[in-house]
């Protein structure tokens, strides 16, 4: 401490003394003057900076009379001081050598500055500064005056004169604190304030400084959360400066300027530079708080040193003891406030960064070109937001932790040298070793972590794919195979997880052992170098200092690891934001009034990949007049969709010009539907016009669908249109386009998913009538409509080979003639019949199969085929069930579930015992030090040896504790994953129809991660901190028993505060669990539909919606952090009372009543009390939140299962079914209990070897019949017999393996050709090649370099829709079962491919029972029998020829198809011929 004395000694000349005496009143006055001068300098500097700022905003410029009065008083005091100083100088009183006149002049300057500070126009920061100045000055002067009066019983005039004015200043300061409103510079966000005036906004924006300091602004939310379960609407919105819009504007401004300035050779990260540019200023305050906290932490061991030295003295000096207690109080208050605000503000700053980057990524994906989209898949873009941008929420905290912990480490080393001198030098060696050991250890953990992430990504990708394709997996009975696939992925992940968790146990030993080793070496150094005595003050100061070094040593490697991850995220985001954007000049948009043309393309060459030598579209010359109807046709992959993309400007233009006159509406080939209601999807952000809306709905044949839904057009559509059939989605898209009232309509094969009658109706009512005055460019496979259009374009190999009217092209022959002939061949079968009776049909349709598309930009959307389910929901229930969300206190149940499912009770008990052993030995080793230093006989060697031995023994217990925690966690992870996956794979199909895939995936990803990583160690930390807290209070009570009273009261208060907090925090976490998913879903949804969004010019609307979603998510993050800091601040305040009581008792105790060793022991534990309590509360609250994941996973572990896969007592013979005879006996089906019947008592027989066609309108029960045959849904009553065996009496696997199906959606899995054809590995390569040959795929696959090992990408996106359909045919050719079901398998392929498929099926399955559900009448016209269903009832079942001879329902269906075909293409063809 000598350096402090020498530095202050320099000021002693002012007081005329040689030696510095801190008890001298003159010296104390001088110190006060120096503090005031520092404030004056900072105040003047702030005024200069404030005057430079042009946008300075002050809260109120009105000077009130009170400030003026106090200012005049200050001026009078100032005049008195100046006068006295000048009098001394001129009269030469007291001798000039003491320079006492100077002190009066300086005080005069200070008082005149105070007078000025009361009158000056003040910004918020100057107001805070001067308030702190007034408070500190007034309190110090009052304290000095009291001391002088107490000691001398008299006081000088110049000490008495300022006292009343000081009290007035103090009052001014407190008025400032209660009225100051910390309003930010709102210049950027003021327009928003008008709109948001009535919103429930967070109180942080307009609260006093005191409220801000104590986080009291969040009291309203906590009070509400305590009184009821919070819902999203209860959470206040963010203040404007925290909102995503402003954050993005600032970031975009900085980004744009950096991109403009960027040099070609500059490889710097622009995202990082932009973030630095925007957020540097606000982080300066965080740096100040972090610095204060670091200094406070390092000062605490010095206070312990002062305490023990004080107790060592013989004479009693109560004033000095109280001064040390006062210093302790100030240090702890500064530490608490600065740490809380540095934590909160760094996370607040991180939230702004996170919002800015999330919005920037979203905005970029709206502008991304096709090349950019090829480089960044939907999943990757979602990852940039969900992982990389989200990481920024914690980035500032980790950044400030990195430098502050490093500084703390060096300052702590400096304190060690200050206390023990050279004795600390040997201690640096083990410190360095422990620090360096952390580095490879952190690397090992990081490697494990990255391997876990890779394995988890693989598992989640497989899980997602399997969940999306669950229907086909159940139909083929592949559950076991795919469950094992996920299990093998999980086993790989689990291997790395186990390694990481067990390695952490070594890390724990290193963390707890390093202070023991280092302290032992330092004590040894002291004994050898004799640099400091081994007494209580030295020993306990060293222990307290090493304790303050423990956190930095442990955290620095982790912080550096996080900073590396942040750097990777910055690089990934930077690469994405710099990627290729859509060029707006590719297409010229011209307003409608200027021309009678709609579209004009001249010499257009377009290519998806500019590096390819042959463009995708070449030499395109096209002119479309206003109001024309143009049809575009051609074979699969000819470039039909690409032509529409060229008009939209989505495909890169190599040369030529594209002019578009007027607005565009676009209907994509793969229907793109948003989550929301049917009405929202049709209105698409436009205001409701009832007449136009009804017209659009009717024109698109949606009126009957909407009427059949219980909720009408406010029926919610699930994620990706999960609960709508493909045709319903396509017609919703069409209605959206019609309602939009655009000038030009681009329709990409909109009729592929609907039956012939609905297609004809849509063409007539929608394309030709509703859009009669509009320009329509229609891509279609339906040749029957071509005669109605004004012009036809035939594309072949990316080139328009023919162009003209229907008659012109037929006469020209070639490609167009081939298309028409294929269609005519299919239609002529119907020739004999002339029945043209029609009836009003229910225009609802079944699922679409994704139409052939250019593979380079296929966006596949998984569909759900249960049209009947969607049409017949329960009364009052929306189609997608609301996600179950627990509310209120879940109590101990999830925790008990965790222990019971994992069978981890014994392991937990062993862990608790190990922790008790560890803490007991740690306490024993420190007690030994306190006790042994009082015994003169104990040598230094014995003192250090026993301490080291006992502490080292405790390491065994701490290792066991960590080992048991890891073991408990791994057992739980294994048990929960196994139970969850078994439950999911055994769940009935209805569960997948009513549960969005995202909901299941959240459990399999984030909730399982919490179970893997967070819960086991949270339990460990709660147990460890709980035991440590009890031991700490025990030791303090042992030394001063009176502290127990305060400690017990404090613990009761902490428990109450904790419960008050948890009520709100728990709901915030739960709600947050439901706000992150919509952000990610919306991003994925936008990525899939970005072409539609841009075509409709809806980019701004989607952007604004996204801003709202980001803000909703951010406000949960913000308030979660706010309530956490509120809690910690109050816990620290409560437990600091226990510490202050203990310190005060030790000072007030009579000298010698407590031995110095015990003073050191008690205080070294007391100083750690607040940290232990905060640690316990924090982890207890974390555990309360984490345990919700157990609750959520448990929900999906108890799904009612479908019937067993195998019934041992009732297995069919291996040759079954030998014939293939199917009997339906009074079959009734309903999807849910109490729901209406979907099949209403069907009785009929499908004879062996017959071909049965099943027809009927959508909603008639065709798909339900197939579901019943495969037992995807169980009969409510009645039976299905196959070869005399009741299918409900056997296991599902035995049944499904014996049936073959080509489903509606041609599903392929990621992998290779072989695994897609034969997932179970039952067939040889020869058999697979034969099957490929039969299904026309052999030529294509044999030309690929890897043959059967050729890759199949996610959802088969690198194969066209027709090829995917042929793969499904290949699967059934391999199985060769007696019964084959074709579930509308050819709904979206052209007539020629359809004919090939039908021919192969006829040849290969000649002796089998074939059931065909079809939209196209030619598909079933040559069947042996036809079954006609209507609303779940069997209308007719007979041979088609017999049905055609009567006025049957079937003949009417045929007539409808016949009239639509014959009235168009066939009739025209006949005329020409």
PDB file of N, CA, C and O in Angstrom, residues 778-833:
ATOM      1  N   UNK A 778     -50.673 -20.073 -70.660  1.00  0.00           N
ATOM      2  CA  UNK A 778     -50.979 -21.299 -69.927  1.00  0.00           C
ATOM      3  C   UNK A 778     -50.055 -22.425 -70.375  1.00  0.00           C
ATOM      4  O   UNK A 778     -50.045 -22.806 -71.545  1.00  0.00           O
ATOM      5  N   UNK A 779     -49.289 -22.965 -69.416  1.00  0.00           N
ATOM      6  CA  UNK A 779     -48.508 -24.179 -69.688  1.00  0.00           C
ATOM      7  C   UNK A 779     -49.403 -25.354 -69.337  1.00  0.00           C
ATOM      8  O   UNK A 779     -49.989 -25.381 -68.254  1.00  0.00           O
ATOM      9  N   UNK A 780     -49.569 -26.296 -70.240  1.00  0.00           N
ATOM     10  CA  UNK A 780     -50.489 -27.405 -69.936  1.00  0.00           C
ATOM     11  C   UNK A 780     -50.098 -28.693 -70.652  1.00  0.00           C
ATOM     12  O   UNK A 780     -49.458 -28.671 -71.695  1.00  0.00           O
ATOM     13  N   UNK A 781     -50.499 -29.823 -70.027  1.00  0.00           N
ATOM     14  CA  UNK A 781     -50.390 -31.139 -70.669  1.00  0.00           C
ATOM     15  C   UNK A 781     -51.732 -31.540 -71.269  1.00  0.00           C
ATOM     16  O   UNK A 781     -51.807 -32.485 -72.036  1.00  0.00           O
ATOM     17  N   UNK A 782     -52.815 -30.829 -70.837  1.00  0.00           N
ATOM     18  CA  UNK A 782     -54.160 -31.199 -71.273  1.00  0.00           C
ATOM     19  C   UNK A 782     -54.399 -30.717 -72.708  1.00  0.00           C
ATOM     20  O   UNK A 782     -54.722 -29.554 -72.929  1.00  0.00           O
ATOM     21  N   UNK A 783     -54.255 -31.640 -73.638  1.00  0.00           N
ATOM     22  CA  UNK A 783     -54.364 -31.302 -75.054  1.00  0.00           C
ATOM     23  C   UNK A 783     -55.795 -30.883 -75.408  1.00  0.00           C
ATOM     24  O   UNK A 783     -56.008 -30.092 -76.327  1.00  0.00           O
ATOM     25  N   UNK A 784     -56.789 -31.369 -74.623  1.00  0.00           N
ATOM     26  CA  UNK A 784     -58.185 -31.113 -74.980  1.00  0.00           C
ATOM     27  C   UNK A 784     -58.565 -29.633 -74.964  1.00  0.00           C
ATOM     28  O   UNK A 784     -59.560 -29.233 -75.550  1.00  0.00           O
ATOM     29  N   UNK A 785     -57.761 -28.784 -74.254  1.00  0.00           N
ATOM     30  CA  UNK A 785     -58.106 -27.359 -74.187  1.00  0.00           C
ATOM     31  C   UNK A 785     -57.448 -26.535 -75.293  1.00  0.00           C
ATOM     32  O   UNK A 785     -57.727 -25.355 -75.434  1.00  0.00           O
ATOM     33  N   UNK A 786     -56.527 -27.147 -76.041  1.00  0.00           N
ATOM     34  CA  UNK A 786     -55.703 -26.352 -76.959  1.00  0.00           C
ATOM     35  C   UNK A 786     -56.501 -25.703 -78.088  1.00  0.00           C
ATOM     36  O   UNK A 786     -56.104 -24.661 -78.603  1.00  0.00           O
ATOM     37  N   UNK A 787     -57.641 -26.313 -78.453  1.00  0.00           N
ATOM     38  CA  UNK A 787     -58.411 -25.764 -79.582  1.00  0.00           C
ATOM     39  C   UNK A 787     -59.071 -24.433 -79.228  1.00  0.00           C
ATOM     40  O   UNK A 787     -59.443 -23.657 -80.092  1.00  0.00           O
ATOM     41  N   UNK A 788     -59.226 -24.157 -77.900  1.00  0.00           N
ATOM     42  CA  UNK A 788     -59.928 -22.948 -77.460  1.00  0.00           C
ATOM     43  C   UNK A 788     -59.024 -21.711 -77.449  1.00  0.00           C
ATOM     44  O   UNK A 788     -59.505 -20.589 -77.392  1.00  0.00           O
ATOM     45  N   UNK A 789     -57.699 -21.918 -77.426  1.00  0.00           N
ATOM     46  CA  UNK A 789     -56.801 -20.766 -77.231  1.00  0.00           C
ATOM     47  C   UNK A 789     -56.509 -20.072 -78.561  1.00  0.00           C
ATOM     48  O   UNK A 789     -56.713 -20.629 -79.638  1.00  0.00           O
ATOM     49  N   UNK A 790     -55.988 -18.817 -78.432  1.00  0.00           N
ATOM     50  CA  UNK A 790     -55.694 -18.028 -79.631  1.00  0.00           C
ATOM     51  C   UNK A 790     -54.425 -18.516 -80.327  1.00  0.00           C
ATOM     52  O   UNK A 790     -54.291 -18.420 -81.543  1.00  0.00           O
ATOM     53  N   UNK A 791     -53.459 -18.989 -79.499  1.00  0.00           N
ATOM     54  CA  UNK A 791     -52.157 -19.338 -80.080  1.00  0.00           C
ATOM     55  C   UNK A 791     -51.515 -20.426 -79.234  1.00  0.00           C
ATOM     56  O   UNK A 791     -51.669 -20.449 -78.016  1.00  0.00           O
ATOM     57  N   UNK A 792     -50.804 -21.331 -79.907  1.00  0.00           N
ATOM     58  CA  UNK A 792     -50.120 -22.425 -79.197  1.00  0.00           C
ATOM     59  C   UNK A 792     -48.633 -22.337 -79.507  1.00  0.00           C
ATOM     60  O   UNK A 792     -48.243 -22.141 -80.658  1.00  0.00           O
ATOM     61  N   UNK A 793     -47.821 -22.488 -78.441  1.00  0.00           N
ATOM     62  CA  UNK A 793     -46.366 -22.574 -78.636  1.00  0.00           C
ATOM     63  C   UNK A 793     -45.940 -23.993 -78.311  1.00  0.00           C
ATOM     64  O   UNK A 793     -46.275 -24.506 -77.242  1.00  0.00           O
ATOM     65  N   UNK A 794     -45.215 -24.638 -79.200  1.00  0.00           N
ATOM     66  CA  UNK A 794     -44.688 -25.986 -78.920  1.00  0.00           C
ATOM     67  C   UNK A 794     -43.199 -25.847 -78.666  1.00  0.00           C
ATOM     68  O   UNK A 794     -42.459 -25.330 -79.506  1.00  0.00           O
ATOM     69  N   UNK A 795     -42.760 -26.288 -77.481  1.00  0.00           N
ATOM     70  CA  UNK A 795     -41.341 -26.206 -77.139  1.00  0.00           C
ATOM     71  C   UNK A 795     -40.704 -27.582 -77.222  1.00  0.00           C
ATOM     72  O   UNK A 795     -41.314 -28.589 -76.840  1.00  0.00           O
ATOM     73  N   UNK A 796     -39.491 -27.594 -77.704  1.00  0.00           N
ATOM     74  CA  UNK A 796     -38.722 -28.842 -77.759  1.00  0.00           C
ATOM     75  C   UNK A 796     -37.262 -28.487 -77.543  1.00  0.00           C
ATOM     76  O   UNK A 796     -36.706 -27.649 -78.259  1.00  0.00           O
ATOM     77  N   UNK A 797     -36.667 -29.077 -76.491  1.00  0.00           N
ATOM     78  CA  UNK A 797     -35.241 -28.845 -76.226  1.00  0.00           C
ATOM     79  C   UNK A 797     -34.889 -27.380 -76.035  1.00  0.00           C
ATOM     80  O   UNK A 797     -33.829 -26.923 -76.462  1.00  0.00           O
ATOM     81  N   UNK A 798     -35.791 -26.610 -75.385  1.00  0.00           N
ATOM     82  CA  UNK A 798     -35.490 -25.214 -75.077  1.00  0.00           C
ATOM     83  C   UNK A 798     -35.725 -24.258 -76.223  1.00  0.00           C
ATOM     84  O   UNK A 798     -35.313 -23.099 -76.165  1.00  0.00           O
ATOM     85  N   UNK A 799     -36.389 -24.710 -77.266  1.00  0.00           N
ATOM     86  CA  UNK A 799     -36.609 -23.866 -78.435  1.00  0.00           C
ATOM     87  C   UNK A 799     -38.079 -23.928 -78.837  1.00  0.00           C
ATOM     88  O   UNK A 799     -38.708 -24.988 -78.748  1.00  0.00           O
ATOM     89  N   UNK A 800     -38.630 -22.772 -79.245  1.00  0.00           N
ATOM     90  CA  UNK A 800     -40.011 -22.775 -79.747  1.00  0.00           C
ATOM     91  C   UNK A 800     -39.965 -23.343 -81.170  1.00  0.00           C
ATOM     92  O   UNK A 800     -39.522 -22.681 -82.107  1.00  0.00           O
ATOM     93  N   UNK A 801     -40.389 -24.604 -81.314  1.00  0.00           N
ATOM     94  CA  UNK A 801     -40.288 -25.255 -82.632  1.00  0.00           C
ATOM     95  C   UNK A 801     -41.495 -24.944 -83.498  1.00  0.00           C
ATOM     96  O   UNK A 801     -41.409 -24.913 -84.720  1.00  0.00           O
ATOM     97  N   UNK A 802     -42.655 -24.729 -82.847  1.00  0.00           N
ATOM     98  CA  UNK A 802     -43.868 -24.413 -83.619  1.00  0.00           C
ATOM     99  C   UNK A 802     -44.681 -23.362 -82.894  1.00  0.00           C
ATOM    100  O   UNK A 802     -44.672 -23.299 -81.651  1.00  0.00           O
ATOM    101  N   UNK A 803     -45.388 -22.559 -83.670  1.00  0.00           N
ATOM    102  CA  UNK A 803     -46.210 -21.511 -83.084  1.00  0.00           C
ATOM    103  C   UNK A 803     -47.371 -21.224 -84.031  1.00  0.00           C
ATOM    104  O   UNK A 803     -47.180 -21.113 -85.235  1.00  0.00           O
ATOM    105  N   UNK A 804     -48.583 -21.148 -83.492  1.00  0.00           N
ATOM    106  CA  UNK A 804     -49.731 -20.862 -84.344  1.00  0.00           C
ATOM    107  C   UNK A 804     -51.018 -21.337 -83.700  1.00  0.00           C
ATOM    108  O   UNK A 804     -51.020 -21.792 -82.542  1.00  0.00           O
ATOM    109  N   UNK A 805     -52.120 -21.290 -84.437  1.00  0.00           N
ATOM    110  CA  UNK A 805     -53.393 -21.753 -83.890  1.00  0.00           C
ATOM    111  C   UNK A 805     -53.436 -23.281 -83.939  1.00  0.00           C
ATOM    112  O   UNK A 805     -52.575 -23.922 -84.539  1.00  0.00           O
ATOM    113  N   UNK A 806     -54.490 -23.855 -83.305  1.00  0.00           N
ATOM    114  CA  UNK A 806     -54.634 -25.312 -83.228  1.00  0.00           C
ATOM    115  C   UNK A 806     -54.634 -25.956 -84.625  1.00  0.00           C
ATOM    116  O   UNK A 806     -53.878 -26.894 -84.897  1.00  0.00           O
ATOM    117  N   UNK A 807     -55.491 -25.415 -85.532  1.00  0.00           N
ATOM    118  CA  UNK A 807     -55.604 -25.974 -86.874  1.00  0.00           C
ATOM    119  C   UNK A 807     -54.292 -25.859 -87.649  1.00  0.00           C
ATOM    120  O   UNK A 807     -53.863 -26.814 -88.311  1.00  0.00           O
ATOM    121  N   UNK A 808     -53.631 -24.698 -87.541  1.00  0.00           N
ATOM    122  CA  UNK A 808     -52.359 -24.480 -88.259  1.00  0.00           C
ATOM    123  C   UNK A 808     -51.320 -25.515 -87.851  1.00  0.00           C
ATOM    124  O   UNK A 808     -50.627 -26.083 -88.698  1.00  0.00           O
ATOM    125  N   UNK A 809     -51.255 -25.771 -86.534  1.00  0.00           N
ATOM    126  CA  UNK A 809     -50.224 -26.697 -86.034  1.00  0.00           C
ATOM    127  C   UNK A 809     -50.528 -28.134 -86.414  1.00  0.00           C
ATOM    128  O   UNK A 809     -49.623 -28.922 -86.691  1.00  0.00           O
ATOM    129  N   UNK A 810     -51.811 -28.506 -86.425  1.00  0.00           N
ATOM    130  CA  UNK A 810     -52.156 -29.875 -86.809  1.00  0.00           C
ATOM    131  C   UNK A 810     -51.787 -30.141 -88.262  1.00  0.00           C
ATOM    132  O   UNK A 810     -51.282 -31.208 -88.606  1.00  0.00           O
ATOM    133  N   UNK A 811     -52.034 -29.145 -89.106  1.00  0.00           N
ATOM    134  CA  UNK A 811     -51.687 -29.294 -90.522  1.00  0.00           C
ATOM    135  C   UNK A 811     -50.181 -29.358 -90.718  1.00  0.00           C
ATOM    136  O   UNK A 811     -49.680 -30.056 -91.597  1.00  0.00           O
ATOM    137  N   UNK A 812     -49.444 -28.647 -89.826  1.00  0.00           N
ATOM    138  CA  UNK A 812     -47.977 -28.638 -89.938  1.00  0.00           C
ATOM    139  C   UNK A 812     -47.368 -29.969 -89.496  1.00  0.00           C
ATOM    140  O   UNK A 812     -46.260 -30.325 -89.899  1.00  0.00           O
ATOM    141  N   UNK A 813     -48.089 -30.705 -88.626  1.00  0.00           N
ATOM    142  CA  UNK A 813     -47.624 -32.044 -88.209  1.00  0.00           C
ATOM    143  C   UNK A 813     -46.536 -31.994 -87.153  1.00  0.00           C
ATOM    144  O   UNK A 813     -46.496 -31.098 -86.317  1.00  0.00           O
ATOM    145  N   UNK A 814     -45.648 -32.990 -87.186  1.00  0.00           N
ATOM    146  CA  UNK A 814     -44.488 -33.177 -86.271  1.00  0.00           C
ATOM    147  C   UNK A 814     -44.858 -33.236 -84.797  1.00  0.00           C
ATOM    148  O   UNK A 814     -45.813 -33.900 -84.436  1.00  0.00           O
ATOM    149  N   UNK A 815     -44.106 -32.520 -83.977  1.00  0.00           N
ATOM    150  CA  UNK A 815     -44.175 -32.679 -82.516  1.00  0.00           C
ATOM    151  C   UNK A 815     -45.580 -32.496 -81.968  1.00  0.00           C
ATOM    152  O   UNK A 815     -46.042 -33.260 -81.118  1.00  0.00           O
ATOM    153  N   UNK A 816     -46.273 -31.482 -82.443  1.00  0.00           N
ATOM    154  CA  UNK A 816     -47.612 -31.204 -81.930  1.00  0.00           C
ATOM    155  C   UNK A 816     -48.566 -32.353 -82.249  1.00  0.00           C
ATOM    156  O   UNK A 816     -49.383 -32.757 -81.433  1.00  0.00           O
ATOM    157  N   UNK A 817     -48.429 -32.897 -83.449  1.00  0.00           N
ATOM    158  CA  UNK A 817     -49.292 -34.003 -83.862  1.00  0.00           C
ATOM    159  C   UNK A 817     -49.088 -35.210 -82.938  1.00  0.00           C
ATOM    160  O   UNK A 817     -50.039 -35.891 -82.571  1.00  0.00           O
ATOM    161  N   UNK A 818     -47.820 -35.465 -82.554  1.00  0.00           N
ATOM    162  CA  UNK A 818     -47.532 -36.604 -81.660  1.00  0.00           C
ATOM    163  C   UNK A 818     -48.259 -36.432 -80.322  1.00  0.00           C
ATOM    164  O   UNK A 818     -48.815 -37.374 -79.772  1.00  0.00           O
ATOM    165  N   UNK A 819     -48.227 -35.209 -79.780  1.00  0.00           N
ATOM    166  CA  UNK A 819     -48.904 -34.944 -78.507  1.00  0.00           C
ATOM    167  C   UNK A 819     -50.404 -35.226 -78.624  1.00  0.00           C
ATOM    168  O   UNK A 819     -51.006 -35.869 -77.779  1.00  0.00           O
ATOM    169  N   UNK A 820     -50.994 -34.734 -79.706  1.00  0.00           N
ATOM    170  CA  UNK A 820     -52.436 -34.893 -79.907  1.00  0.00           C
ATOM    171  C   UNK A 820     -52.789 -36.363 -80.117  1.00  0.00           C
ATOM    172  O   UNK A 820     -53.779 -36.867 -79.585  1.00  0.00           O
ATOM    173  N   UNK A 821     -51.954 -37.077 -80.890  1.00  0.00           N
ATOM    174  CA  UNK A 821     -52.215 -38.505 -81.156  1.00  0.00           C
ATOM    175  C   UNK A 821     -52.215 -39.322 -79.869  1.00  0.00           C
ATOM    176  O   UNK A 821     -53.054 -40.210 -79.687  1.00  0.00           O
ATOM    177  N   UNK A 822     -51.245 -39.044 -79.005  1.00  0.00           N
ATOM    178  CA  UNK A 822     -51.176 -39.786 -77.732  1.00  0.00           C
ATOM    179  C   UNK A 822     -52.454 -39.568 -76.946  1.00  0.00           C
ATOM    180  O   UNK A 822     -53.015 -40.494 -76.357  1.00  0.00           O
ATOM    181  N   UNK A 823     -52.940 -38.315 -76.965  1.00  0.00           N
ATOM    182  CA  UNK A 823     -54.167 -37.998 -76.245  1.00  0.00           C
ATOM    183  C   UNK A 823     -55.366 -38.692 -76.908  1.00  0.00           C
ATOM    184  O   UNK A 823     -56.224 -39.258 -76.235  1.00  0.00           O
ATOM    185  N   UNK A 824     -55.389 -38.689 -78.247  1.00  0.00           N
ATOM    186  CA  UNK A 824     -56.516 -39.284 -78.989  1.00  0.00           C
ATOM    187  C   UNK A 824     -56.603 -40.788 -78.724  1.00  0.00           C
ATOM    188  O   UNK A 824     -57.682 -41.324 -78.529  1.00  0.00           O
ATOM    189  N   UNK A 825     -55.405 -41.434 -78.653  1.00  0.00           N
ATOM    190  CA  UNK A 825     -55.394 -42.883 -78.383  1.00  0.00           C
ATOM    191  C   UNK A 825     -56.079 -43.176 -77.056  1.00  0.00           C
ATOM    192  O   UNK A 825     -56.782 -44.172 -76.912  1.00  0.00           O
ATOM    193  N   UNK A 826     -55.815 -42.304 -76.097  1.00  0.00           N
ATOM    194  CA  UNK A 826     -56.402 -42.515 -74.769  1.00  0.00           C
ATOM    195  C   UNK A 826     -57.897 -42.261 -74.774  1.00  0.00           C
ATOM    196  O   UNK A 826     -58.660 -42.907 -74.067  1.00  0.00           O
ATOM    197  N   UNK A 827     -58.343 -41.312 -75.609  1.00  0.00           N
ATOM    198  CA  UNK A 827     -59.741 -40.905 -75.599  1.00  0.00           C
ATOM    199  C   UNK A 827     -60.638 -41.838 -76.405  1.00  0.00           C
ATOM    200  O   UNK A 827     -61.783 -42.092 -76.059  1.00  0.00           O
ATOM    201  N   UNK A 828     -60.116 -42.409 -77.520  1.00  0.00           N
ATOM    202  CA  UNK A 828     -60.957 -43.165 -78.461  1.00  0.00           C
ATOM    203  C   UNK A 828     -61.643 -44.363 -77.839  1.00  0.00           C
ATOM    204  O   UNK A 828     -62.645 -44.818 -78.346  1.00  0.00           O
ATOM    205  N   UNK A 829     -61.088 -44.844 -76.724  1.00  0.00           N
ATOM    206  CA  UNK A 829     -61.717 -45.988 -76.070  1.00  0.00           C
ATOM    207  C   UNK A 829     -63.163 -45.668 -75.725  1.00  0.00           C
ATOM    208  O   UNK A 829     -64.010 -46.541 -75.646  1.00  0.00           O
ATOM    209  N   UNK A 830     -63.440 -44.388 -75.492  1.00  0.00           N
ATOM    210  CA  UNK A 830     -64.785 -44.001 -75.072  1.00  0.00           C
ATOM    211  C   UNK A 830     -65.746 -43.853 -76.241  1.00  0.00           C
ATOM    212  O   UNK A 830     -66.898 -43.532 -76.055  1.00  0.00           O
ATOM    213  N   UNK A 831     -65.261 -44.036 -77.452  1.00  0.00           N
ATOM    214  CA  UNK A 831     -66.035 -43.757 -78.652  1.00  0.00           C
ATOM    215  C   UNK A 831     -67.466 -44.229 -78.664  1.00  0.00           C
ATOM    216  O   UNK A 831     -68.358 -43.476 -79.019  1.00  0.00           O
ATOM    217  N   UNK A 832     -67.747 -45.516 -78.326  1.00  0.00           N
ATOM    218  CA  UNK A 832     -69.095 -46.035 -78.512  1.00  0.00           C
ATOM    219  C   UNK A 832     -70.167 -45.251 -77.777  1.00  0.00           C
ATOM    220  O   UNK A 832     -71.322 -45.282 -78.165  1.00  0.00           O
ATOM    221  N   UNK A 833     -69.810 -44.620 -76.667  1.00  0.00           N
ATOM    222  CA  UNK A 833     -70.872 -44.002 -75.875  1.00  0.00           C
ATOM    223  C   UNK A 833     -71.165 -42.596 -76.316  1.00  0.00           C
ATOM    224  O   UNK A 833     -70.281 -41.843 -76.631  1.00  0.00           O
TER     225      UNK A 833
END
